[in-house]
XYZ file of C-alpha atoms in Angstrom:
116
model
C -16.503 -10.682 -10.641
C -16.058 -7.167 -11.943
C -14.296 -4.507 -9.942
C -15.566 -0.946 -9.456
C -12.005 0.223 -10.211
C -11.886 2.662 -13.126
C -11.314 0.502 -16.244
C -8.660 2.939 -17.538
C -6.672 2.486 -14.312
C -7.266 -1.252 -14.251
C -5.983 -1.611 -17.815
C -2.656 -0.001 -16.873
C -1.947 -2.383 -13.977
C 0.484 -5.254 -14.462
C -0.469 -7.796 -11.846
C 1.233 -10.867 -10.421
C -0.296 -14.212 -11.463
C -2.507 -14.023 -8.348
C -3.876 -10.599 -9.388
C -1.866 -8.348 -7.094
C 0.175 -5.176 -7.521
C 3.025 -4.143 -5.221
C 2.274 -1.031 -3.141
C 4.949 1.066 -1.413
C 3.858 3.395 1.391
C 5.923 6.554 1.816
C 5.623 9.221 4.518
C 4.367 12.531 3.142
C 6.852 15.364 3.603
C 9.904 13.271 4.496
C 9.904 10.616 1.764
C 10.597 7.912 4.375
C 9.693 4.489 3.002
C 7.387 2.904 5.559
C 6.314 -0.452 4.193
C 5.554 -2.595 1.179
C 2.267 -4.437 0.797
C 0.001 -5.785 -1.942
C -3.216 -4.560 -3.518
C -5.832 -6.137 -5.694
C -8.267 -4.047 -7.740
C -10.748 -3.801 -4.876
C -8.080 -2.653 -2.393
C -6.933 0.027 -4.819
C -10.507 1.138 -5.483
C -11.214 1.436 -1.752
C -7.968 3.331 -1.171
C -8.763 5.783 -3.962
C -12.311 6.392 -2.757
C -11.782 6.471 1.033
C -8.178 7.754 1.344
C -7.639 5.010 3.942
C -4.853 2.645 2.895
C -6.438 -0.702 2.088
C -4.304 -3.686 1.189
C -4.709 -7.352 0.340
C -3.259 -9.787 2.858
C -1.690 -12.718 1.037
C -1.509 -14.780 4.230
C -5.130 -14.166 5.289
C -6.408 -13.925 1.705
C -8.560 -10.909 2.482
C -8.606 -7.130 2.373
C -7.353 -5.179 5.374
C -7.499 -1.495 6.163
C -4.210 -0.335 7.665
C -4.788 0.440 11.322
C -8.270 -1.042 11.539
C -7.265 -3.171 14.528
C -3.963 -1.562 15.628
C -4.930 2.103 15.323
C -1.756 2.680 13.264
C -3.511 4.252 10.306
C -2.417 5.630 6.965
C -4.232 8.618 5.512
C -3.545 8.616 1.775
C -2.680 11.928 0.096
C -1.485 10.610 -3.266
C -1.458 7.370 -5.206
C 0.953 7.081 -8.122
C 1.483 4.316 -10.648
C 5.026 3.651 -11.846
C 6.011 3.718 -15.508
C 5.753 -0.087 -15.865
C 2.343 -0.309 -14.191
C 3.551 -2.910 -11.702
C 4.073 -0.801 -8.568
C 1.941 1.736 -6.746
C 3.308 4.498 -4.536
C 1.086 5.689 -1.704
C 2.071 9.004 -0.124
C 0.592 8.853 3.358
C 0.449 10.365 6.786
C 1.339 7.481 9.084
C -0.119 7.461 12.594
C 1.838 5.120 14.854
C 4.019 2.280 13.636
C 3.843 1.163 10.014
C 5.405 -2.241 10.661
C 3.546 -5.131 12.290
C 6.552 -5.495 14.650
C 5.838 -2.076 16.139
C 8.755 -0.335 14.392
C 8.221 3.005 12.673
C 9.024 1.401 9.303
C 9.491 -2.136 8.049
C 13.048 -1.167 7.113
C 14.421 -0.341 10.592
C 15.690 -3.745 11.669
C 18.301 -4.987 9.202
C 20.767 -2.761 7.373
C 22.672 -4.720 4.729
C 24.780 -1.795 3.484
C 25.233 1.736 4.760
C 27.650 4.619 4.393
C 30.573 4.376 6.791
């Protein structure tokens, strides 16, 4: 199955064996890291064309639009590809919680090391 993703973009992606690329969502303006998820070519294509963050759920094995059921949406302002081609950065406006637990970010719960 061919993807509608721009072939020049697709060629730069380094995917996991199951065809996914890591995607980091960051709050526009503050730089706060909100969450990490996964994208396949179709999820990236939809994100680029709709500006609604679309990811691939590894557990459900299907695409999901962030906030489609929860209302906690991500409007995408920028999508950047890292130098290695294996990670995407989405600069978003987050409405509501980013984490499925209801926390603002997925990185609120456990601090392993912090300044004293």
